[in-house]
PDB file of C-alpha atoms in Angstrom:
ATOM      1  CA  MET A   1      19.417 -10.717   3.907  1.00 55.00           C
ATOM      2  CA  ASN A   2      16.528  -9.247   1.908  1.00 79.00           C
ATOM      3  CA  GLY A   3      14.916  -7.443   4.832  1.00 92.00           C
ATOM      4  CA  THR A   4      12.876  -7.991   7.980  1.00 96.00           C
ATOM      5  CA  ILE A   5       9.279  -9.195   7.750  1.00 97.00           C
ATOM      6  CA  VAL A   6       6.856  -9.076  10.690  1.00 97.00           C
ATOM      7  CA  VAL A   7       4.282 -11.890  10.644  1.00 97.00           C
ATOM      8  CA  VAL A   8       1.318 -11.550  13.020  1.00 96.00           C
ATOM      9  CA  ASP A   9      -1.013 -14.570  13.104  1.00 95.00           C
ATOM     10  CA  ASP A  10      -2.512 -16.404  16.079  1.00 92.00           C
ATOM     11  CA  GLU A  11      -2.489 -19.685  14.125  1.00 93.00           C
ATOM     12  CA  LYS A  12       0.956 -21.045  14.937  1.00 93.00           C
ATOM     13  CA  GLU A  13       0.970 -23.368  11.916  1.00 94.00           C
ATOM     14  CA  ILE A  14       0.413 -20.483   9.512  1.00 94.00           C
ATOM     15  CA  ALA A  15       2.990 -18.244  11.175  1.00 95.00           C
ATOM     16  CA  ASP A  16       5.533 -21.089  11.138  1.00 96.00           C
ATOM     17  CA  LEU A  17       4.769 -21.875   7.487  1.00 96.00           C
ATOM     18  CA  LEU A  18       5.325 -18.270   6.412  1.00 96.00           C
ATOM     19  CA  ASP A  19       8.460 -18.146   8.546  1.00 96.00           C
ATOM     20  CA  VAL A  20       9.910 -21.146   6.692  1.00 96.00           C
ATOM     21  CA  TYR A  21       9.133 -19.867   3.205  1.00 95.00           C
ATOM     22  CA  LEU A  22      10.234 -16.289   3.843  1.00 96.00           C
ATOM     23  CA  THR A  23      13.412 -17.377   5.652  1.00 96.00           C
ATOM     24  CA  ASN A  24      14.266 -19.717   2.771  1.00 94.00           C
ATOM     25  CA  ASP A  25      13.992 -16.715   0.475  1.00 92.00           C
ATOM     26  CA  GLY A  26      16.506 -14.748   2.522  1.00 94.00           C
ATOM     27  CA  TYR A  27      14.239 -12.672   4.774  1.00 95.00           C
ATOM     28  CA  THR A  28      14.524 -12.246   8.529  1.00 95.00           C
ATOM     29  CA  VAL A  29      11.160 -13.040  10.115  1.00 97.00           C
ATOM     30  CA  GLN A  30       9.746 -11.770  13.409  1.00 97.00           C
ATOM     31  CA  LYS A  31       6.694 -13.841  14.417  1.00 96.00           C
ATOM     32  CA  PHE A  32       3.954 -12.743  16.808  1.00 96.00           C
ATOM     33  CA  HIS A  33       0.682 -14.395  17.803  1.00 95.00           C
ATOM     34  CA  ASN A  34      -1.080 -11.268  19.068  1.00 94.00           C
ATOM     35  CA  GLY A  35      -1.180  -7.617  18.114  1.00 94.00           C
ATOM     36  CA  GLY A  36       0.063  -6.157  21.391  1.00 94.00           C
ATOM     37  CA  GLU A  37       3.425  -7.920  21.249  1.00 95.00           C
ATOM     38  CA  ALA A  38       3.854  -6.998  17.594  1.00 96.00           C
ATOM     39  CA  LEU A  39       3.144  -3.321  18.202  1.00 96.00           C
ATOM     40  CA  ARG A  40       5.520  -3.195  21.168  1.00 95.00           C
ATOM     41  CA  TRP A  41       8.285  -4.684  19.013  1.00 96.00           C
ATOM     42  CA  MET A  42       7.561  -2.230  16.204  1.00 95.00           C
ATOM     43  CA  GLU A  43       7.805   0.710  18.605  1.00 92.00           C
ATOM     44  CA  GLU A  44      11.538  -0.031  18.810  1.00 93.00           C
ATOM     45  CA  HIS A  45      12.188  -1.583  15.399  1.00 93.00           C
ATOM     46  CA  GLU A  46      11.178  -0.676  11.850  1.00 92.00           C
ATOM     47  CA  PRO A  47      10.513  -3.755   9.682  1.00 95.00           C
ATOM     48  CA  ASP A  48      10.567  -3.687   5.912  1.00 95.00           C
ATOM     49  CA  LEU A  49       7.073  -5.168   5.633  1.00 96.00           C
ATOM     50  CA  ALA A  50       4.304  -6.569   7.841  1.00 96.00           C
ATOM     51  CA  VAL A  51       1.924  -9.459   7.204  1.00 96.00           C
ATOM     52  CA  LEU A  52      -1.119  -9.070   9.485  1.00 95.00           C
ATOM     53  CA  ASP A  53      -3.906 -11.539  10.160  1.00 93.00           C
ATOM     54  CA  VAL A  54      -7.259  -9.776  10.508  1.00 90.00           C
ATOM     55  CA  MET A  55      -8.601 -12.000  13.319  1.00 89.00           C
ATOM     56  CA  LEU A  56      -6.390 -11.934  16.429  1.00 91.00           C
ATOM     57  CA  PRO A  57      -7.156 -12.650  20.107  1.00 90.00           C
ATOM     58  CA  ASP A  58      -6.440  -9.177  21.502  1.00 91.00           C
ATOM     59  CA  MET A  59      -7.087  -6.777  18.600  1.00 91.00           C
ATOM     60  CA  ASP A  60      -7.822  -7.145  14.917  1.00 88.00           C
ATOM     61  CA  GLY A  61      -5.412  -6.539  12.075  1.00 90.00           C
ATOM     62  CA  PHE A  62      -7.245  -3.364  11.087  1.00 91.00           C
ATOM     63  CA  GLN A  63      -6.406  -1.811  14.475  1.00 92.00           C
ATOM     64  CA  ILE A  64      -2.760  -2.790  14.102  1.00 94.00           C
ATOM     65  CA  CYS A  65      -2.690  -1.337  10.595  1.00 93.00           C
ATOM     66  CA  ARG A  66      -4.115   1.966  11.842  1.00 91.00           C
ATOM     67  CA  LYS A  67      -1.529   2.117  14.632  1.00 92.00           C
ATOM     68  CA  ILE A  68       1.319   1.457  12.199  1.00 94.00           C
ATOM     69  CA  ARG A  69       0.094   4.109   9.771  1.00 90.00           C
ATOM     70  CA  GLU A  70       0.238   6.745  12.511  1.00 87.00           C
ATOM     71  CA  HIS A  71       4.024   6.802  12.152  1.00 87.00           C
ATOM     72  CA  SER A  72       5.250   4.353   9.475  1.00 88.00           C
ATOM     73  CA  PHE A  73       4.617   3.709   5.796  1.00 85.00           C
ATOM     74  CA  PHE A  74       6.321   0.391   5.087  1.00 91.00           C
ATOM     75  CA  PRO A  75       4.132  -2.068   3.092  1.00 91.00           C
ATOM     76  CA  ILE A  76       1.386  -4.004   4.893  1.00 93.00           C
ATOM     77  CA  ILE A  77      -0.254  -7.196   3.605  1.00 93.00           C
ATOM     78  CA  MET A  78      -3.476  -8.337   5.285  1.00 91.00           C
ATOM     79  CA  LEU A  79      -4.437 -12.006   5.714  1.00 90.00           C
ATOM     80  CA  THR A  80      -8.031 -13.061   6.304  1.00 84.00           C
ATOM     81  CA  ALA A  81     -10.326 -16.069   6.226  1.00 78.00           C
ATOM     82  CA  LYS A  82     -13.151 -13.791   5.093  1.00 68.00           C
ATOM     83  CA  VAL A  83     -13.902 -13.214   1.441  1.00 60.00           C
ATOM     84  CA  GLU A  84     -16.269 -10.241   1.644  1.00 60.00           C
ATOM     85  CA  ASP A  85     -15.317  -7.222  -0.468  1.00 57.00           C
ATOM     86  CA  GLY A  86     -16.167  -4.973   2.490  1.00 63.00           C
ATOM     87  CA  ASP A  87     -13.279  -6.384   4.520  1.00 63.00           C
ATOM     88  CA  LYS A  88     -10.884  -5.932   1.629  1.00 66.00           C
ATOM     89  CA  ILE A  89     -11.972  -2.339   1.072  1.00 68.00           C
ATOM     90  CA  MET A  90     -11.674  -1.651   4.805  1.00 70.00           C
ATOM     91  CA  GLY A  91      -8.073  -2.889   4.868  1.00 69.00           C
ATOM     92  CA  LEU A  92      -7.062  -0.956   1.781  1.00 72.00           C
ATOM     93  CA  THR A  93      -8.809   2.198   2.948  1.00 72.00           C
ATOM     94  CA  ILE A  94      -6.977   2.341   6.284  1.00 79.00           C
ATOM     95  CA  GLY A  95      -3.586   1.956   4.622  1.00 81.00           C
ATOM     96  CA  ALA A  96      -2.941  -1.687   3.773  1.00 86.00           C
ATOM     97  CA  ASP A  97      -1.157  -2.313   0.477  1.00 84.00           C
ATOM     98  CA  ASP A  98      -2.375  -5.801  -0.364  1.00 84.00           C
ATOM     99  CA  TYR A  99      -4.895  -8.390   0.777  1.00 83.00           C
ATOM    100  CA  ILE A 100      -4.664 -12.212   0.682  1.00 87.00           C
ATOM    101  CA  THR A 101      -7.516 -14.585   1.494  1.00 85.00           C
ATOM    102  CA  LYS A 102      -6.950 -17.834   3.391  1.00 86.00           C
ATOM    103  CA  PRO A 103      -6.292 -20.589   2.502  1.00 86.00           C
ATOM    104  CA  PHE A 104      -3.357 -19.444   0.398  1.00 88.00           C
ATOM    105  CA  ASN A 105      -0.303 -20.833  -1.317  1.00 88.00           C
ATOM    106  CA  PRO A 106       2.727 -19.663   0.722  1.00 90.00           C
ATOM    107  CA  LEU A 107       4.610 -19.115  -2.540  1.00 88.00           C
ATOM    108  CA  GLU A 108       1.958 -16.541  -3.461  1.00 84.00           C
ATOM    109  CA  VAL A 109       2.621 -14.704  -0.189  1.00 90.00           C
ATOM    110  CA  VAL A 110       6.354 -14.662  -0.909  1.00 90.00           C
ATOM    111  CA  ALA A 111       5.659 -13.322  -4.411  1.00 84.00           C
ATOM    112  CA  ARG A 112       3.388 -10.589  -3.019  1.00 84.00           C
ATOM    113  CA  VAL A 113       6.036  -9.671  -0.447  1.00 90.00           C
ATOM    114  CA  LYS A 114       8.627  -9.299  -3.187  1.00 87.00           C
ATOM    115  CA  THR A 115       6.268  -7.156  -5.286  1.00 79.00           C
ATOM    116  CA  GLN A 116       5.501  -4.805  -2.403  1.00 84.00           C
ATOM    117  CA  LEU A 117       9.155  -4.449  -1.418  1.00 87.00           C
ATOM    118  CA  ARG A 118      10.213  -3.749  -5.008  1.00 79.00           C
ATOM    119  CA  ARG A 119       7.605  -1.011  -5.249  1.00 73.00           C
ATOM    120  CA  TYR A 120       8.515   0.431  -1.858  1.00 77.00           C
ATOM    121  CA  THR A 121      12.230   0.469  -2.706  1.00 73.00           C
ATOM    122  CA  ARG A 122      11.578   2.002  -6.107  1.00 64.00           C
ATOM    123  CA  TYR A 123       9.541   4.895  -4.771  1.00 58.00           C
ATOM    124  CA  ASN A 124      11.747   5.556  -1.750  1.00 60.00           C
ATOM    125  CA  SER A 125      15.052   5.643  -3.602  1.00 56.00           C
ATOM    126  CA  PRO A 126      16.570   8.492  -5.610  1.00 51.00           C
ATOM    127  CA  ALA A 127      16.064   8.225  -9.334  1.00 47.00           C
ATOM    128  CA  SER A 128      18.793   5.995 -10.757  1.00 45.00           C
ATOM    129  CA  ASN A 129      18.646   7.487 -14.252  1.00 49.00           C
ATOM    130  CA  PRO A 130      20.234  10.964 -14.359  1.00 41.00           C
ATOM    131  CA  ASP A 131      18.530  11.590 -17.713  1.00 46.00           C
ATOM    132  CA  GLU A 132      15.049  11.031 -16.308  1.00 51.00           C
ATOM    133  CA  LYS A 133      12.982  13.863 -17.734  1.00 61.00           C
ATOM    134  CA  VAL A 134      10.728  14.663 -14.792  1.00 75.00           C
ATOM    135  CA  CYS A 135      11.224  13.999 -11.089  1.00 88.00           C
ATOM    136  CA  GLU A 136       8.712  16.550  -9.783  1.00 88.00           C
ATOM    137  CA  TYR A 137       5.266  17.862 -10.668  1.00 88.00           C
ATOM    138  CA  ASP A 138       3.653  21.020  -9.305  1.00 87.00           C
ATOM    139  CA  ILE A 139      -0.044  21.066 -10.125  1.00 87.00           C
ATOM    140  CA  ARG A 140      -1.865  24.018  -8.604  1.00 83.00           C
ATOM    141  CA  GLY A 141      -0.183  23.615  -5.215  1.00 84.00           C
ATOM    142  CA  LEU A 142       0.085  19.831  -5.298  1.00 90.00           C
ATOM    143  CA  ILE A 143       3.809  19.047  -5.395  1.00 91.00           C
ATOM    144  CA  ILE A 144       5.035  15.490  -5.801  1.00 93.00           C
ATOM    145  CA  ASN A 145       8.747  14.653  -6.004  1.00 91.00           C
ATOM    146  CA  ARG A 146       9.763  11.178  -7.108  1.00 87.00           C
ATOM    147  CA  GLU A 147      13.451  11.543  -6.274  1.00 83.00           C
ATOM    148  CA  HIS A 148      12.817  12.329  -2.606  1.00 84.00           C
ATOM    149  CA  HIS A 149       9.481  10.481  -2.357  1.00 87.00           C
ATOM    150  CA  LYS A 150       7.801  13.590  -0.983  1.00 90.00           C
ATOM    151  CA  CYS A 151       4.356  14.973  -1.639  1.00 93.00           C
ATOM    152  CA  SER A 152       2.793  18.167  -0.301  1.00 91.00           C
ATOM    153  CA  LEU A 153      -0.429  20.056  -0.813  1.00 90.00           C
ATOM    154  CA  PHE A 154      -0.369  23.827  -0.284  1.00 85.00           C
ATOM    155  CA  GLY A 155       2.848  23.452   1.709  1.00 85.00           C
ATOM    156  CA  LYS A 156       1.614  20.657   3.985  1.00 89.00           C
ATOM    157  CA  GLU A 157       3.308  17.273   3.560  1.00 92.00           C
ATOM    158  CA  LEU A 158       1.011  14.349   2.760  1.00 93.00           C
ATOM    159  CA  PRO A 159       1.902  11.054   4.492  1.00 91.00           C
ATOM    160  CA  LEU A 160       1.414   8.720   1.531  1.00 91.00           C
ATOM    161  CA  THR A 161       1.987   4.986   1.491  1.00 88.00           C
ATOM    162  CA  PRO A 162       4.040   3.612  -1.440  1.00 88.00           C
ATOM    163  CA  ILE A 163       0.864   2.527  -3.238  1.00 89.00           C
ATOM    164  CA  GLU A 164      -0.786   5.918  -2.756  1.00 92.00           C
ATOM    165  CA  PHE A 165       2.358   7.681  -3.965  1.00 93.00           C
ATOM    166  CA  SER A 166       2.502   5.418  -7.035  1.00 92.00           C
ATOM    167  CA  ILE A 167      -1.131   6.127  -7.918  1.00 94.00           C
ATOM    168  CA  LEU A 168      -0.763   9.876  -7.523  1.00 95.00           C
ATOM    169  CA  TRP A 169       2.510   9.953  -9.464  1.00 94.00           C
ATOM    170  CA  TYR A 170       0.973   8.011 -12.346  1.00 94.00           C
ATOM    171  CA  LEU A 171      -2.012  10.351 -12.500  1.00 95.00           C
ATOM    172  CA  CYS A 172       0.291  13.399 -12.407  1.00 93.00           C
ATOM    173  CA  GLU A 173       2.431  11.837 -15.136  1.00 91.00           C
ATOM    174  CA  HIS A 174      -0.708  11.592 -17.267  1.00 91.00           C
ATOM    175  CA  GLN A 175      -2.296  14.867 -16.156  1.00 89.00           C
ATOM    176  CA  GLY A 176      -4.991  16.056 -18.526  1.00 87.00           C
ATOM    177  CA  ALA A 177      -5.722  12.517 -19.701  1.00 90.00           C
ATOM    178  CA  VAL A 178      -8.299  10.114 -18.287  1.00 92.00           C
ATOM    179  CA  VAL A 179      -6.685   6.980 -16.833  1.00 92.00           C
ATOM    180  CA  SER A 180      -8.911   3.924 -16.614  1.00 91.00           C
ATOM    181  CA  SER A 181      -9.063   1.803 -13.467  1.00 89.00           C
ATOM    182  CA  GLU A 182      -7.638  -1.067 -15.496  1.00 89.00           C
ATOM    183  CA  GLU A 183      -4.634   0.949 -16.701  1.00 91.00           C
ATOM    184  CA  LEU A 184      -4.013   2.382 -13.235  1.00 91.00           C
ATOM    185  CA  PHE A 185      -4.173  -1.022 -11.569  1.00 89.00           C
ATOM    186  CA  GLU A 186      -1.852  -2.707 -14.050  1.00 88.00           C
ATOM    187  CA  ALA A 187       0.632   0.191 -13.964  1.00 90.00           C
ATOM    188  CA  VAL A 188       0.793   0.423 -10.164  1.00 89.00           C
ATOM    189  CA  TRP A 189       0.257  -3.158  -9.038  1.00 85.00           C
ATOM    190  CA  GLY A 190       1.967  -4.774 -12.012  1.00 81.00           C
ATOM    191  CA  GLU A 191      -0.747  -7.425 -12.226  1.00 79.00           C
ATOM    192  CA  GLN A 192      -3.562  -8.182 -14.632  1.00 78.00           C
ATOM    193  CA  TYR A 193      -6.772  -6.321 -13.894  1.00 78.00           C
ATOM    194  CA  ILE A 194      -9.696  -8.644 -13.155  1.00 74.00           C
ATOM    195  CA  ASN A 195     -13.044  -6.947 -13.676  1.00 67.00           C
ATOM    196  CA  ASN A 196     -13.120  -5.396 -10.233  1.00 59.00           C
ATOM    197  CA  ASN A 197     -11.981  -1.872  -9.466  1.00 59.00           C
ATOM    198  CA  ASN A 198     -12.705  -1.910  -5.719  1.00 79.00           C
ATOM    199  CA  THR A 199      -8.981  -1.868  -4.994  1.00 84.00           C
ATOM    200  CA  VAL A 200      -8.403   1.233  -7.109  1.00 88.00           C
ATOM    201  CA  MET A 201     -11.516   2.927  -5.726  1.00 88.00           C
ATOM    202  CA  ALA A 202     -10.454   2.273  -2.137  1.00 89.00           C
ATOM    203  CA  HIS A 203      -7.027   3.812  -2.669  1.00 90.00           C
ATOM    204  CA  ILE A 204      -8.420   6.800  -4.555  1.00 92.00           C
ATOM    205  CA  GLY A 205     -10.792   7.348  -1.645  1.00 91.00           C
ATOM    206  CA  ARG A 206      -7.913   7.192   0.814  1.00 90.00           C
ATOM    207  CA  LEU A 207      -5.893   9.673  -1.257  1.00 93.00           C
ATOM    208  CA  ARG A 208      -8.792  12.118  -1.370  1.00 92.00           C
ATOM    209  CA  GLU A 209      -9.215  11.790   2.380  1.00 92.00           C
ATOM    210  CA  LYS A 210      -5.562  12.651   2.994  1.00 92.00           C
ATOM    211  CA  MET A 211      -5.895  15.606   0.610  1.00 92.00           C
ATOM    212  CA  ASN A 212      -9.103  16.733   2.370  1.00 91.00           C
ATOM    213  CA  GLU A 213     -10.878  16.437  -0.949  1.00 89.00           C
ATOM    214  CA  PRO A 214     -14.682  16.151  -1.056  1.00 83.00           C
ATOM    215  CA  SER A 215     -15.618  12.977  -2.919  1.00 76.00           C
ATOM    216  CA  LYS A 216     -18.491  14.671  -4.785  1.00 80.00           C
ATOM    217  CA  ASN A 217     -16.556  17.648  -6.130  1.00 83.00           C
ATOM    218  CA  PRO A 218     -12.778  17.097  -5.780  1.00 87.00           C
ATOM    219  CA  LYS A 219     -10.367  19.737  -7.059  1.00 87.00           C
ATOM    220  CA  PHE A 220      -7.586  17.361  -7.989  1.00 91.00           C
ATOM    221  CA  ILE A 221      -8.406  13.673  -8.542  1.00 93.00           C
ATOM    222  CA  LYS A 222     -11.613  13.758 -10.550  1.00 92.00           C
ATOM    223  CA  THR A 223     -13.765  10.774 -11.480  1.00 91.00           C
ATOM    224  CA  VAL A 224     -14.905  10.478 -15.080  1.00 88.00           C
ATOM    225  CA  TRP A 225     -17.814   8.106 -14.589  1.00 87.00           C
ATOM    226  CA  GLY A 226     -17.585   4.923 -16.610  1.00 83.00           C
ATOM    227  CA  VAL A 227     -14.078   5.797 -17.797  1.00 87.00           C
ATOM    228  CA  GLY A 228     -11.594   6.364 -14.982  1.00 91.00           C
ATOM    229  CA  TYR A 229      -9.729   9.135 -13.135  1.00 92.00           C
ATOM    230  CA  THR A 230      -7.928  12.295 -14.128  1.00 93.00           C
ATOM    231  CA  ILE A 231      -5.910  15.173 -12.708  1.00 91.00           C
ATOM    232  CA  GLU A 232      -6.497  18.240 -14.825  1.00 80.00           C
ATOM    233  CA  ASN A 233      -3.446  20.294 -15.776  1.00 68.00           C
TER     234      ASN A 233
END
């Protein structure tokens, strides 16, 4: 089996459809039609990934995402019938890793699941290449270790999601240089950048929040307006 996927959607047809496609691809699927049942199950079990509908009868997907992020950092994909950028930014800001708008092609969901799990596995596993030049950066008290997937700031561990870790690692790898939103998106998400950097902005904002960085005058992740982001060495 490829892992366990939690699917939370009050539309039985959608949950069943995702169950079929994900099961056919070798995943074990746990289906729930409300957030309460899903959260109770996840209190005793740790899935590899969760697919959360935003609109649910008892609580919305954003609330579930927040609850999960209090103790777990496995990938989360949000599903929604809404297309507003504000909803997407909200999901990404509170810790979601990806966002899919309904109606969708179930094969796209399976592809997104695979992408998120590959990234999560990559950044939570020890480096496979013993000749890898750098596995840790220490930048003025910000320490990030790729081998152990740990990050701390002034001795305090930062609870980063896989996406957040990937972004910060890439910026540290290129410290001193300005990385454009396009480059950062394509390096971290592995997809073509489409004239919209809201996704990158939302995750940078979340990183700064976890680092207690003021958005107007951050000490670490600085914005170079019209160009991109940089961590000065």
